[in-house]
Short mmCIF file of C-alpha atoms and ligand atoms in Angstrom, two decimals:
data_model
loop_
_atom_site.label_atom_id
_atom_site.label_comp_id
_atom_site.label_asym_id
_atom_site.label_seq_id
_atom_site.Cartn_x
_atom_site.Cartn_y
_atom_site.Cartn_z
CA UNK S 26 24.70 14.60 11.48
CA UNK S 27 21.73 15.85 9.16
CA UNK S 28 20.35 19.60 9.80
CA UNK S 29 17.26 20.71 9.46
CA UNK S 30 18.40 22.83 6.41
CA UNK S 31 19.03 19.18 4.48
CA UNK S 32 16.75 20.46 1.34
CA UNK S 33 16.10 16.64 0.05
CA UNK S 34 15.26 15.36 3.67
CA UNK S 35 12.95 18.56 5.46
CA UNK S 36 12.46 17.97 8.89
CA UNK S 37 9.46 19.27 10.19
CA UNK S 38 8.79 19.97 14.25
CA UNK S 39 8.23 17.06 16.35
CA UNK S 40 4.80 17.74 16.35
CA UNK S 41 2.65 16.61 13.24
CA UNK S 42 0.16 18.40 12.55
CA UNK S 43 -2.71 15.49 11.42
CA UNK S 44 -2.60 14.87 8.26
CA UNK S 45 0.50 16.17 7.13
CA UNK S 46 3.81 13.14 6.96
CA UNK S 47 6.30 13.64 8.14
CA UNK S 48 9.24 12.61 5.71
CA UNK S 49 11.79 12.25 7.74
CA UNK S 50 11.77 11.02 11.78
CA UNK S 51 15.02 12.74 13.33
CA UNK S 52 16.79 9.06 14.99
CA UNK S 53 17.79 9.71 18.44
CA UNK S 54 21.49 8.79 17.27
CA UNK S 55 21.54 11.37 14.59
CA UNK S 56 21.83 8.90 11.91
CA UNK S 57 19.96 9.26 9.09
CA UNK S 58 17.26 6.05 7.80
CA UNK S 59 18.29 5.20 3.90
CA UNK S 60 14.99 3.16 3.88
CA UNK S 61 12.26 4.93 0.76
CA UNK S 62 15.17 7.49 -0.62
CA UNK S 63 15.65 7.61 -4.39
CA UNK S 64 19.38 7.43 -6.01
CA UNK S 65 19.54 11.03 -6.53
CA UNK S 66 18.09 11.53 -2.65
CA UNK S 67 20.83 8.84 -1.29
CA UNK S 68 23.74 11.04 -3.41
CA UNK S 69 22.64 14.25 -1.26
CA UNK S 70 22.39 12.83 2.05
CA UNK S 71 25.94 11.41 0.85
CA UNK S 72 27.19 14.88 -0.57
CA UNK S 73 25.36 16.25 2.90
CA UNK S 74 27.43 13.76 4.90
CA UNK S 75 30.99 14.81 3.26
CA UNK S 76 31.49 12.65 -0.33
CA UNK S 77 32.35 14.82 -2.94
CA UNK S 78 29.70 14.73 -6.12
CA UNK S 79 31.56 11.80 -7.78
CA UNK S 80 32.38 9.74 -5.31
CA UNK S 81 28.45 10.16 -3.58
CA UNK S 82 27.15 9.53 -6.92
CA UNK S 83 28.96 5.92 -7.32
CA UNK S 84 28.57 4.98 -3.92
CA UNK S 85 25.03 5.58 -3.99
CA UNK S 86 24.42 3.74 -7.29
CA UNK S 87 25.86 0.93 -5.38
CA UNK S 88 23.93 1.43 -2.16
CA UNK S 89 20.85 1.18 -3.96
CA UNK S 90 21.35 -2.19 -5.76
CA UNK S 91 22.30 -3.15 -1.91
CA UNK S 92 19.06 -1.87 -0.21
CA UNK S 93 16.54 -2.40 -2.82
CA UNK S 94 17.67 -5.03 -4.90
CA UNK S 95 19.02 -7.27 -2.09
CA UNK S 96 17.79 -6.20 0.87
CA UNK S 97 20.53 -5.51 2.82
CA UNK S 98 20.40 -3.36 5.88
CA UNK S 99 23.89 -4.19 7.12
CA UNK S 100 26.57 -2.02 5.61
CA UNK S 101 29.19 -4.08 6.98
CA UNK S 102 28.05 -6.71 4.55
CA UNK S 103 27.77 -4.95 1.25
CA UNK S 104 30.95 -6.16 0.32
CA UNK S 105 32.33 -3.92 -2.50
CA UNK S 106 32.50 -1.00 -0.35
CA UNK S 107 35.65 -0.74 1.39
CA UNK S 108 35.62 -1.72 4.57
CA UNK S 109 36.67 2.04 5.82
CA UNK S 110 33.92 3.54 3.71
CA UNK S 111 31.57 0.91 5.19
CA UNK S 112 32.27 1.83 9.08
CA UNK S 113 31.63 5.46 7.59
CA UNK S 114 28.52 4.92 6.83
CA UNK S 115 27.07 3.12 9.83
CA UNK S 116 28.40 5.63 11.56
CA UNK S 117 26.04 8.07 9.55
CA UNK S 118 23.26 5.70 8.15
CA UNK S 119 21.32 2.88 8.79
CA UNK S 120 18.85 1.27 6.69
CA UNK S 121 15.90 0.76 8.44
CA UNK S 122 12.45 -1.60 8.55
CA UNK S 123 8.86 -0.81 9.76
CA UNK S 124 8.49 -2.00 13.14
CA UNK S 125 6.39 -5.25 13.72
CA UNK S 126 4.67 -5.05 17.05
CA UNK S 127 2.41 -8.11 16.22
CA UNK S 128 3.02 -10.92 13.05
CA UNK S 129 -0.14 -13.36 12.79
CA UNK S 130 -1.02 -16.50 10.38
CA UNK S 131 -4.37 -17.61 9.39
CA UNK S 132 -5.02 -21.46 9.31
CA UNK S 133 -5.47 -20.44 5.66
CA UNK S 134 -1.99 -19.07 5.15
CA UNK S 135 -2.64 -15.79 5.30
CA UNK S 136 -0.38 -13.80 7.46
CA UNK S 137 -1.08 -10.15 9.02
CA UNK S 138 1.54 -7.28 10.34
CA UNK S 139 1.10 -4.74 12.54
CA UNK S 140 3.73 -2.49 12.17
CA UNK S 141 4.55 0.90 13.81
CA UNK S 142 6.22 3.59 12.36
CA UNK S 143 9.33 5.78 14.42
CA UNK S 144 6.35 8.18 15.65
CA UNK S 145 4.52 5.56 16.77
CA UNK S 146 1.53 5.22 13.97
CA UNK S 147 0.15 2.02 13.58
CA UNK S 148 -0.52 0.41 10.29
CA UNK S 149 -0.48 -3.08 8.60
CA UNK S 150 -0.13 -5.28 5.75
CA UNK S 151 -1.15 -8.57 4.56
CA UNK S 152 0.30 -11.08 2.63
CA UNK S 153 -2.39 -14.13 0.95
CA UNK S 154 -0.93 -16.78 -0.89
CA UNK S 155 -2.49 -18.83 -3.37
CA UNK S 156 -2.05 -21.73 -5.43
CA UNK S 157 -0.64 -19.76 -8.50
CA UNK S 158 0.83 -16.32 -6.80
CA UNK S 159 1.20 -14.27 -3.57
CA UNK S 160 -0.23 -10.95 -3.05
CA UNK S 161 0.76 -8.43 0.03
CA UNK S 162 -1.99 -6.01 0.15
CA UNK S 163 0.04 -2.48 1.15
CA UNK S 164 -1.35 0.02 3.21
CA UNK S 165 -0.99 4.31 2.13
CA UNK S 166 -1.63 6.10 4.81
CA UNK S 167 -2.67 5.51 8.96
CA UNK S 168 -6.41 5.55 8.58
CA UNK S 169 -8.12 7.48 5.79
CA UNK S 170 -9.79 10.59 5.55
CA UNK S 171 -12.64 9.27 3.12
CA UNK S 172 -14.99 7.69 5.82
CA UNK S 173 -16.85 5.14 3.49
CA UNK S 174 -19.71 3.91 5.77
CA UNK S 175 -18.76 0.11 5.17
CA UNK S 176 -15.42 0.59 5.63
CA UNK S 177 -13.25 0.18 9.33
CA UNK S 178 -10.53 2.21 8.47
CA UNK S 179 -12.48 5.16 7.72
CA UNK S 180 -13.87 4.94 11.40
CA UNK S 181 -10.34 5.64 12.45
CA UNK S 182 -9.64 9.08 14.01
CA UNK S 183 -5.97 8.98 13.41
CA UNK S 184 -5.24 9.95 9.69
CA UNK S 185 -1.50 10.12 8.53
CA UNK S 186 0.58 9.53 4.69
CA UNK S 187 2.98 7.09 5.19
CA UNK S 188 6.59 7.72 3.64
CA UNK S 189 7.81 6.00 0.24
CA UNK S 190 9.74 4.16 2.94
CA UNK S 191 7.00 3.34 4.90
CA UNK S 192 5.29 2.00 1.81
CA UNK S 193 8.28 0.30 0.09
CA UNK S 194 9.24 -1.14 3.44
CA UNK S 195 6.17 -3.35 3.98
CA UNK S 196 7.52 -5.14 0.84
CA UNK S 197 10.84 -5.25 1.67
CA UNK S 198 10.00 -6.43 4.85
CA UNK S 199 7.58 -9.37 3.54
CA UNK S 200 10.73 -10.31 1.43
CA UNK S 201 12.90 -10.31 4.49
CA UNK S 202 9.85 -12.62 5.80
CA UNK S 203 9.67 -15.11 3.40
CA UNK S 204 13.20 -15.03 2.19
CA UNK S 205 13.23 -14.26 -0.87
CA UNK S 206 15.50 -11.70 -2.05
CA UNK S 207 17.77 -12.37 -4.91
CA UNK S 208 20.98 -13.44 -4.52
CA UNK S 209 22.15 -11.92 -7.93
CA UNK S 210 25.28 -10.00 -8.64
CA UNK S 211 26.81 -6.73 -8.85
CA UNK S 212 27.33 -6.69 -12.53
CA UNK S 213 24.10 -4.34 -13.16
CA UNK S 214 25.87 -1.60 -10.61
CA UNK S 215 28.77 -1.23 -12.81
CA UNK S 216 26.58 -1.02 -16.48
CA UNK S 217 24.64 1.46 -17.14
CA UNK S 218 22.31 -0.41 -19.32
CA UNK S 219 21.03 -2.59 -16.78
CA UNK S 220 19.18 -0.43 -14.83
CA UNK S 221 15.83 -0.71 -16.27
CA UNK S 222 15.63 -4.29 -16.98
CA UNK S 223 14.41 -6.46 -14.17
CA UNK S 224 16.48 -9.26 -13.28
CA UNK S 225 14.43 -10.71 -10.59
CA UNK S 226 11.49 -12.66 -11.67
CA UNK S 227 8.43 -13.97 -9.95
CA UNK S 228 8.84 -17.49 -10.96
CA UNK S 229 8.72 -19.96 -7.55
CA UNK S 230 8.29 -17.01 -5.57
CA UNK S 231 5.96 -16.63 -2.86
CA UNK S 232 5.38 -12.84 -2.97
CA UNK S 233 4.32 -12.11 -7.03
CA UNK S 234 2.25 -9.63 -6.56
CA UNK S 235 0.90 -6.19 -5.02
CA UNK S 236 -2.19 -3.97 -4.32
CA UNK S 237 -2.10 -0.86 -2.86
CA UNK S 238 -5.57 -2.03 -0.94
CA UNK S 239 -4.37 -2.21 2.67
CA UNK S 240 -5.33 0.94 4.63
CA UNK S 241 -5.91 4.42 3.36
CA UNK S 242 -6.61 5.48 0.10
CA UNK S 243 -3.45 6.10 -2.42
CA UNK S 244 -4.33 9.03 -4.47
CA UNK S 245 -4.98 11.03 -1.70
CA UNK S 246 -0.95 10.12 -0.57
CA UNK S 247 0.20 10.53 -4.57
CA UNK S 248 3.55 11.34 -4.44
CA UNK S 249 4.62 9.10 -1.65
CA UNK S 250 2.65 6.10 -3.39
CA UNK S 251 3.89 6.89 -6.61
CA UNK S 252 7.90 7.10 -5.41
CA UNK S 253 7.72 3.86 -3.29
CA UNK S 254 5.98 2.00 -6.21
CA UNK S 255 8.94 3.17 -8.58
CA UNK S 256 11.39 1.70 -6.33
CA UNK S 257 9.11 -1.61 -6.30
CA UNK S 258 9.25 -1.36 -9.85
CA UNK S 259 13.30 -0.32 -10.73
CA UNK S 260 14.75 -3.13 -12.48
CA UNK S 261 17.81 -2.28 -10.14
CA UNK S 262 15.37 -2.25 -7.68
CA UNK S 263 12.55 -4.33 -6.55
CA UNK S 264 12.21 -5.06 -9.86
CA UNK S 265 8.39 -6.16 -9.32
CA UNK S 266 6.77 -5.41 -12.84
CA UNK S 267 4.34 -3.01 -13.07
CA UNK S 268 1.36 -5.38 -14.41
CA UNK S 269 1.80 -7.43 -10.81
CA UNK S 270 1.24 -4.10 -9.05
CA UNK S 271 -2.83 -2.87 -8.73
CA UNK S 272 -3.61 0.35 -7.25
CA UNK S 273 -6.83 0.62 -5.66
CA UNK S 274 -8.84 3.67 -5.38
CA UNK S 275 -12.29 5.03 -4.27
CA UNK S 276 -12.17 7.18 -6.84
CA UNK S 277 -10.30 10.31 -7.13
CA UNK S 278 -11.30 11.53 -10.04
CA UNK S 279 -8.74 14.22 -10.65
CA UNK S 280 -5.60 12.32 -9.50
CA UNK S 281 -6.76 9.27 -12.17
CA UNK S 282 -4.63 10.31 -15.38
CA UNK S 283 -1.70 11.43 -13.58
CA UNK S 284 -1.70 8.12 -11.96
CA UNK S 285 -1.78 6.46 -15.48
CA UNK S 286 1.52 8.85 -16.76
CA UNK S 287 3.25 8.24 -13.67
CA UNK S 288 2.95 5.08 -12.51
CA UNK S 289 1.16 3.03 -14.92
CA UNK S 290 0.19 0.24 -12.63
CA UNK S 291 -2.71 -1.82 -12.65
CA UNK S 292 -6.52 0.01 -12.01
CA UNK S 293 -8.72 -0.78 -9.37
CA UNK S 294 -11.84 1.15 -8.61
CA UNK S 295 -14.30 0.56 -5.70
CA UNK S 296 -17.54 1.40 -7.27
CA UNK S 297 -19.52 -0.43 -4.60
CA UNK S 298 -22.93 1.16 -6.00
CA UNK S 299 -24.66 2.18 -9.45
CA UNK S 300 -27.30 5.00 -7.80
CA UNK S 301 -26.21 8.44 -6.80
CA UNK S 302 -28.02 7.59 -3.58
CA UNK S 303 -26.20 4.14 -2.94
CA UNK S 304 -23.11 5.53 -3.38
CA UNK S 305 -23.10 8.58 -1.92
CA UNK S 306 -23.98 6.62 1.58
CA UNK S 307 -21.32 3.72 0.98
CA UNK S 308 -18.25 6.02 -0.62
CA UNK S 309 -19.37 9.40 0.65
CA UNK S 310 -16.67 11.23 -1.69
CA UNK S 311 -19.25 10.09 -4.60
CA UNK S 312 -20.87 13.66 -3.68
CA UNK S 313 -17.70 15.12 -5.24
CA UNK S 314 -16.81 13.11 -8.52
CA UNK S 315 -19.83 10.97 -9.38
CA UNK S 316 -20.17 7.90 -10.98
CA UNK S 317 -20.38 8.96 -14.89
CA UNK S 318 -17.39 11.36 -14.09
CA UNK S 319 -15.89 8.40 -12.40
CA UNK S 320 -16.34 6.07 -15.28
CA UNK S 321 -15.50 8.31 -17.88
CA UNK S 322 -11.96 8.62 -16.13
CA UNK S 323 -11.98 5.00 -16.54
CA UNK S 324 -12.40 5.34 -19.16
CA UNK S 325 -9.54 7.58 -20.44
CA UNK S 326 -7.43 5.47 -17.98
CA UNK S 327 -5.86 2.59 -20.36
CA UNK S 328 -5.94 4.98 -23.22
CA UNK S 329 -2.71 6.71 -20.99
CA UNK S 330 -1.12 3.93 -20.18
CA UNK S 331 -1.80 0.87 -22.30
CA UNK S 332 -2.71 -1.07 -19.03
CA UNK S 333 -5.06 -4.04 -19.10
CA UNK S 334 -8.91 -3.89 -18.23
CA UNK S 335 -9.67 -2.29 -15.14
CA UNK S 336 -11.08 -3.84 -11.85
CA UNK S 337 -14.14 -2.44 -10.32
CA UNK S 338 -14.52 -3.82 -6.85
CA UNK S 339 -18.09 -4.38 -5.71
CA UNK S 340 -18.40 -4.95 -2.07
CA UNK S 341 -21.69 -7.07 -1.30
CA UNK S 342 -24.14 -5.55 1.52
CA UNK S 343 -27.20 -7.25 2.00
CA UNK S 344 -30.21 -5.07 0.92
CA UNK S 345 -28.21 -2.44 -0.04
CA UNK S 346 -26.75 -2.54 -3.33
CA UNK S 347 -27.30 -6.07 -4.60
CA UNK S 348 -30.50 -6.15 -6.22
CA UNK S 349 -30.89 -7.65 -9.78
CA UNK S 350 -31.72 -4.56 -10.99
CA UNK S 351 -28.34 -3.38 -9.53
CA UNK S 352 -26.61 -6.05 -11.28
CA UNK S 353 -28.00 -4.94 -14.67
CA UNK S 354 -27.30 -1.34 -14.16
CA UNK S 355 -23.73 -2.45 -12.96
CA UNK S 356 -23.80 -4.11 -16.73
CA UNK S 357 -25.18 -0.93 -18.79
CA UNK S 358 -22.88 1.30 -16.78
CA UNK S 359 -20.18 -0.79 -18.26
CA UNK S 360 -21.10 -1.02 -21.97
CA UNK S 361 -21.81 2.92 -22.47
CA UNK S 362 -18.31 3.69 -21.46
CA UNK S 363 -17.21 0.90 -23.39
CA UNK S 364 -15.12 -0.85 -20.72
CA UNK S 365 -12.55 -3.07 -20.56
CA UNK S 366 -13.29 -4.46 -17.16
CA UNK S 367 -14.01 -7.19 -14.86
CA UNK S 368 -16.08 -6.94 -11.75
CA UNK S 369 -14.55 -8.67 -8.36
CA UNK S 370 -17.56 -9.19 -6.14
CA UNK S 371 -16.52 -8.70 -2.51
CA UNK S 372 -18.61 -10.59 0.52
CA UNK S 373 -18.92 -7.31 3.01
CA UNK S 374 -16.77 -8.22 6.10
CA UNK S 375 -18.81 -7.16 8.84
CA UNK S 376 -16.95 -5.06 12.20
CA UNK S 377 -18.22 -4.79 15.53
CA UNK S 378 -20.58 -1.84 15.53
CA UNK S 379 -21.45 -1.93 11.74
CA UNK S 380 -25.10 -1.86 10.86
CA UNK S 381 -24.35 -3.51 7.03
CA UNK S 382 -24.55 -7.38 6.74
CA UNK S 383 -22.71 -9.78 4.16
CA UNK S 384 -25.83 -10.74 1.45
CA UNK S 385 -26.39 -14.10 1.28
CA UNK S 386 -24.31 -16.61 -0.60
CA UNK S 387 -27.48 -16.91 -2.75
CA UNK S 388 -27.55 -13.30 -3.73
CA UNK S 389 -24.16 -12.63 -4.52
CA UNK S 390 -24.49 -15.76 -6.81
CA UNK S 391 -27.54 -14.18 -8.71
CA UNK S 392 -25.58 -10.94 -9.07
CA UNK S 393 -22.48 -12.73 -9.85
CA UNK S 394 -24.58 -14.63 -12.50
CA UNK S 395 -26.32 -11.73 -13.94
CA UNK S 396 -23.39 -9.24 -14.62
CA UNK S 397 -21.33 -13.04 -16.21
CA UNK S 398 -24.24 -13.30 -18.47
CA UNK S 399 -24.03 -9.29 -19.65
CA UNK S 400 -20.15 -10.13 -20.71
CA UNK S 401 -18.41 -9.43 -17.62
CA UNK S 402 -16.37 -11.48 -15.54
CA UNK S 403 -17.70 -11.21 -12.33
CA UNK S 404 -15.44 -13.69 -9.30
CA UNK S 405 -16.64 -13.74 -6.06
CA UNK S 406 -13.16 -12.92 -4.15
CA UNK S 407 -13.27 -15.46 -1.20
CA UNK S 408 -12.77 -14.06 2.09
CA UNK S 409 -9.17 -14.59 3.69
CA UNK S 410 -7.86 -15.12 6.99
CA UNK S 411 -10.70 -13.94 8.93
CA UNK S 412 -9.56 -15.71 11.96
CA UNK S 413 -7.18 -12.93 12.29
CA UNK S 414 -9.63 -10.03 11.31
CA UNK S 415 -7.24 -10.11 8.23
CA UNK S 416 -9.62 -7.41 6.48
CA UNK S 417 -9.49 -3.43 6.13
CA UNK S 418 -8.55 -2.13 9.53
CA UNK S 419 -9.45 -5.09 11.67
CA UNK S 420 -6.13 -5.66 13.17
CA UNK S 421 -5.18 -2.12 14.31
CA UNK S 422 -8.87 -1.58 15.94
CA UNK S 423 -7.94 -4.44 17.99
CA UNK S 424 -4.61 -3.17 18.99
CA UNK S 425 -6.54 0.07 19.74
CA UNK S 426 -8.87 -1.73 22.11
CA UNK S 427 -6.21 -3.39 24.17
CA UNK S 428 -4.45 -0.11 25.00
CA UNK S 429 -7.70 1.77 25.19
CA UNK S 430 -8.41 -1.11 27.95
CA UNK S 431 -5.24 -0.85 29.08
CA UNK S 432 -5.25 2.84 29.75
CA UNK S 433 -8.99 1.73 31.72
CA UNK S 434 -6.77 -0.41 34.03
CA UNK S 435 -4.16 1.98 34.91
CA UNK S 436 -6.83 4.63 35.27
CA UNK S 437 -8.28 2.37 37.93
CA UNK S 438 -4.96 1.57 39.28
CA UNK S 439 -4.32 5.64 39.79
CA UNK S 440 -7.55 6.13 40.87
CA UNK S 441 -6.93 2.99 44.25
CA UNK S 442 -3.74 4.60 44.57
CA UNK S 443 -5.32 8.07 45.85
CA UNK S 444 -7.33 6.76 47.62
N1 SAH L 4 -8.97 3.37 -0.29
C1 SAH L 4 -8.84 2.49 -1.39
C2 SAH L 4 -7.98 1.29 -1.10
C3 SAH L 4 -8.12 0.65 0.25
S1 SAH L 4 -9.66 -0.15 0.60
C4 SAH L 4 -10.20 2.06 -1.88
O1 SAH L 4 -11.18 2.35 -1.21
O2 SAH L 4 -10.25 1.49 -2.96
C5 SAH L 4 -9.44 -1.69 -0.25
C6 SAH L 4 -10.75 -2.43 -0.57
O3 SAH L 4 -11.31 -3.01 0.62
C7 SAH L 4 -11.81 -1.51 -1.13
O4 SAH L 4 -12.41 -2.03 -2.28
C8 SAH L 4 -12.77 -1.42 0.01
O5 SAH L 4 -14.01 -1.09 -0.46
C9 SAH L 4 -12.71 -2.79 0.61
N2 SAH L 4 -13.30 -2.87 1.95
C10 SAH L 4 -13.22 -1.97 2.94
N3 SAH L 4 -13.93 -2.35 4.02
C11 SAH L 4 -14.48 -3.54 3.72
C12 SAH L 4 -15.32 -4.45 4.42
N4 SAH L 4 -15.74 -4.21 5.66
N5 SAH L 4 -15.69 -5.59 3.78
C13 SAH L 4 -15.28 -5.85 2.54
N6 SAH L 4 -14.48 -5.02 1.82
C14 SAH L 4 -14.09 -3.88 2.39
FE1 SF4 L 5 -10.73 4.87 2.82
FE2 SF4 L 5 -10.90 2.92 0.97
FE3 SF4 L 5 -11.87 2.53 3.46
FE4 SF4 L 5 -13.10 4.22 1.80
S1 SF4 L 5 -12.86 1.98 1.53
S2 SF4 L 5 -12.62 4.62 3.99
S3 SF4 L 5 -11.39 5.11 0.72
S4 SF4 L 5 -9.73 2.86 2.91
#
């Protein structure tokens, strides 16, 4: 049994106050989910569970490789456990997967998740596949706080962090998906050296890649985003390298370099606009950092962390911000702070309710054209899967329809009942 006085896993009150995660869901059976703890949080809940310190801190080295590195949630199967040590801990652990309450695929390939977490938040991921790679787009959080006026997610009322498990496990569970875990073997357990190098490559593979672009925004859910991506990127780990991995962000000014120094993945920004006025309509937290303080971050971004250029995406919303003279300004903005970047031109995806509309094929070529001819690469990301709503928020809304319908119903059924 954990207690509440576990320092590594706090257990708040059943009650979540929204926004505030909560780290660890208290199982009905008392046993305690592996699923997003580190090696040094799977030694405590070990030493917590009765192993003394040396025998908690081999066990869990080995537990590790198991969970993240194969993907096994079955102790009985991780074979160089004993077999008494591995009743022992199914008695006290499992190792546990987001819940999928509904798994689509797009005639394109693309395939959507809804998943629900052990209190019952919704959330989802998406996996696209293309000729050359596979990326699952991860969601951060339930909802987002942000509310940029284009955006469905920000419409939602519901805001919540996911855990590092809740973030690590839509990748783990996209490998259990598509079957591709490595087989490999337990060598790197027992030699020390191996930790950091990744065995697993992305060659053949269907899943290559990652971007934290699902729901939510990342830097407002740091620390969980930044502990579930180093498990993604552990050589004994995921071992997913950390120039496949792209972090998308509205903009959070302040959390920017910290995000270079501690995870050092791959920089997306969505600029969307080049005016103060744009912007502050379409990303409304533009009223807090601004666009030159936002660049200038950008700026100072690779600097930290040697990555490659940086991605600002531009989402395309007719009369709104794609104007020639937008495209031009997009280009000067560029050159003063000396960018390394490239400029992925998004076609808006319109939700019921939305007063934007998608600019024409016409203008997004023009402004495609313009900001290509200024020295920027500027690809028009073709929508996916929109047959199943496969964009920001879609499929959750939808789920949130049915039961508000289905909540109509039963009111109506309560209501003949009376009378
Ligand atoms: N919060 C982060 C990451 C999640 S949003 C961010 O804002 O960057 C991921 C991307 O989807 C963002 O670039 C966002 O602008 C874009 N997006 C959101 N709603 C969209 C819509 N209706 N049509 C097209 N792109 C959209
Ligand atoms: Fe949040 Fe990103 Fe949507 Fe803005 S675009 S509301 S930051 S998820």
């Amino acid at each position: 049994m954990h207690s509440a006085a576990n320092p590594i896993m706090p257990i708040p009150g059943l009650i979540d106050p929204v926004p505030v995660p909560r780290a660890v869901t208290p199982r009905e059976d008392g046993r305690v989910d592996m699923l997003g703890l580190t090696r040094a949080q799977m030694k405590g809940a070990l030493e917590e569970a009765g192993l003394d310190q040396k025998a908690a801190k081999l066990r869990s080295k080995q537990l590790f490789h198991w969970l993240y590195h194969r993907g096994e949630t079955d102790f009985e199967k991780m074979t160089d456990l004993a077999k008494p040590m591995r009743l022992w801990m199914a008695e006290r652990f499992i190792v546990g997967r987001p819940q999928v309450v509904e798994a689509q695929v797009s005639n394109d390939g693309t395939r959507k998740w809804l998943l629900r977490s052990d209190d019952g938040q919704d959330y989802e991921m998406v996996f696209i596949p293309d000729a050359d790679r596979g990326t699952l787009c991860v969601s951060s959080q339930v909802g987002c706080t942000l509310n940029c006026s284009f955006c469905h997610t920000g419409t939602m009322r519901l805001v919540r962090n996911l855990t590092p498990g809740e973030i690590v496990g839509q990748v783990m569970l996209a490998r259990d998906a598509l079957g591709e875990w490595p087989k490999g073997s337990m060598a790197s357990v027992n030699d020390d050296e191996a930790d950091d190098e990744a065995q697993y490559t992305a060659d053949g593979r269907m899943l290559t890649n990652i971007v934290m672009m699902g729901m939510g925004e990342p830097l407002y859910n740091f620390d969980h985003v930044r502990d579930a991506l180093k498990l993604v990127m552990d050589g004994d780990g995921l071992a997913l390298s950390k120039r496949r991995i792209t972090l998308s962000t509205s903009g959070v000014v302040p959390m920017m370099a910290r995000a270079a120094e501690e995870i050092g993945v791959n920089l997306a920004v969505s600029l969307h606009a080049v005016t103060k006025e744009v912007r502050d309509e379409l990303v409304p937290l533009n009223r807090k950092y601004g666009i030159e303080e936002l660049l200038q971050a950008c700026a100072d971004y690779p600097k930290a962390n040697n990555a490659r250029r940086i991605t600002f995406e531009y989402v395309m919303i007719k009369d709104k911000n794609d104007s020639d003279a937008d495209a031009h300004e997009l280009v000067r903005l560029i050159r003063k702070y000396k960018l390394p970047a490239k400029v992925n031109l998004i076609p808006f995806n319109p939700w019921p309710g939305t007063d934007y509309e998608c600019s024409s094929q016409e203008r997004i070529r023009a402004f495609s054209t313009i900001v290509f001819e200024g020295g920027i690469s500027a690809p028009v990301r073709t929508p996916r899967g929109r047959d199943i709503m496969a964009a920001c928020g879609q499929l959750k809304s939808a789920s949130e329809k049915k039961s508000k319908a289905e909540m109509k119903r039963l009111a109506e059924e309560k209501q003949a009942a009376l009378g």
